[in-house]
Amino acid sequence: MDVMHVFVTPLALMGVMGGVFGVLLAIASIVFRVHQDERIGMIRAALPGANCGGCGYPGCDGYASGVVNDGAPVNKCSVGGSKVAEVIAGIMGVEAGAAVPMRAFLRCKGTCEASPRQVIYDGIKDCRSAVTVPGGSPNACPFGCVGFGTCVSVCNFGALSMGDDGLPKVDVSKCVGCGACVSACPKAMLELVPVTADVIVACNSHWKGPMVRKVCTAGCIGCGVCSKKCPKQAIDMVNDLAVIDQSKCVKCGICAKVCPAKCINTGEKVTVLEKSA
């Protein structure tokens, strides 16, 4: 009898205590319940689920919460575009606003031919790893593309591929402007530009002309001719590099014609204008 008492009493007490704690936890879950705004779930359901981070938030869940709780713009989902922006705007009861579609652009023309590789790097074939090693970048130009395709590996939409010339190629028809490649590039060689931007400087070098010529035949030499010839004053020289203000550019193509380095990219529309001029 004493033995039974020794075992039964503690078990009974534990059972009572468990029941009491269970009731307290149930009450606490009701009292301290965090009520999530139902709009977060509605916005999350409207998003494409790419979780690319192009909106600036950690995935679609973070963006949905940001719209409701932080007042984030409703048109920040580059993958969903204007259609998703309109749905989110309807949920939030606001105007969607005009969203400018963006695309990735490589600010480099330093191909294997234009900028010969002078270093044999035998480490991890990743641009971010290579730049941490002194002399790890095969490209002689310190501002040029490393060429190991890290940007290609992080693109979830198949919009990037490595070309035979050693540079990544952007398939504009597949690029959604999420910015994953831009974030992954350790040398800031990629940038997001409006899809309507047809005249862009494809160089990132801030060296003077003679130094540029030693490492790349297609780099901006900072001569400023393009800026002087632009009829709309849309080009400024910033640290010896030409920078085009897309809001002023009328796509006349004059800058590309006079550029001695031929490092200004022009799109199809500009080519048409040049032929008809």
Coordinates of N, CA, C and O in Angstrom, one line a residue, residues 120-130 138 146-150 153:
I120 N 45.5 33.1 -64.5 CA 45.0 31.7 -64.4 C 44.5 31.5 -63.0 O 45.3 31.4 -62.0
Y121 N 43.2 31.5 -62.8 CA 42.6 31.3 -61.5 C 42.1 29.8 -61.4 O 41.3 29.4 -62.2
D122 N 42.6 29.1 -60.4 CA 42.2 27.7 -60.3 C 41.4 27.4 -59.0 O 41.4 26.3 -58.5
G123 N 40.7 28.5 -58.6 CA 39.9 28.3 -57.4 C 38.4 27.9 -57.7 O 38.2 27.5 -58.8
I124 N 37.5 28.2 -56.8 CA 36.1 28.0 -57.0 C 35.6 28.9 -58.2 O 35.9 30.1 -58.1
K125 N 35.0 28.3 -59.1 CA 34.5 29.1 -60.3 C 33.2 29.9 -59.9 O 32.1 29.6 -60.3
D126 N 33.5 30.9 -59.1 CA 32.4 31.7 -58.6 C 33.0 33.2 -58.5 O 34.1 33.4 -57.9
C127 N 32.3 34.1 -59.1 CA 32.8 35.5 -59.2 C 33.1 36.0 -57.8 O 34.1 36.7 -57.5
R128 N 32.2 35.7 -56.8 CA 32.3 36.3 -55.5 C 33.5 35.7 -54.8 O 34.2 36.4 -54.0
S129 N 33.8 34.4 -55.0 CA 35.0 33.8 -54.4 C 36.3 34.3 -55.1 O 37.3 34.6 -54.4
A130 N 36.3 34.5 -56.4 CA 37.4 34.9 -57.1 C 37.9 36.3 -56.7 O 39.1 36.6 -56.6
P138 N 40.3 36.9 -63.6 CA 41.1 36.7 -64.8 C 41.2 38.0 -65.7 O 42.2 38.2 -66.4
V146 N 34.1 39.5 -64.2 CA 35.0 38.4 -63.8 C 34.8 37.2 -64.8 O 35.7 36.5 -65.1
G147 N 33.5 36.9 -65.1 CA 33.2 36.0 -66.2 C 33.0 34.5 -65.7 O 33.1 33.6 -66.6
F148 N 32.8 34.3 -64.4 CA 32.5 32.9 -64.0 C 31.0 32.6 -63.9 O 30.7 31.5 -63.5
G149 N 30.2 33.5 -64.3 CA 28.7 33.2 -64.4 C 28.0 33.1 -63.1 O 26.9 32.4 -63.1
T150 N 28.4 33.7 -62.0 CA 27.6 33.7 -60.8 C 26.2 34.3 -61.1 O 25.2 33.8 -60.5
S153 N 23.9 31.7 -62.5 CA 23.5 30.7 -61.5 C 22.4 31.1 -60.6 O 21.6 30.3 -60.1

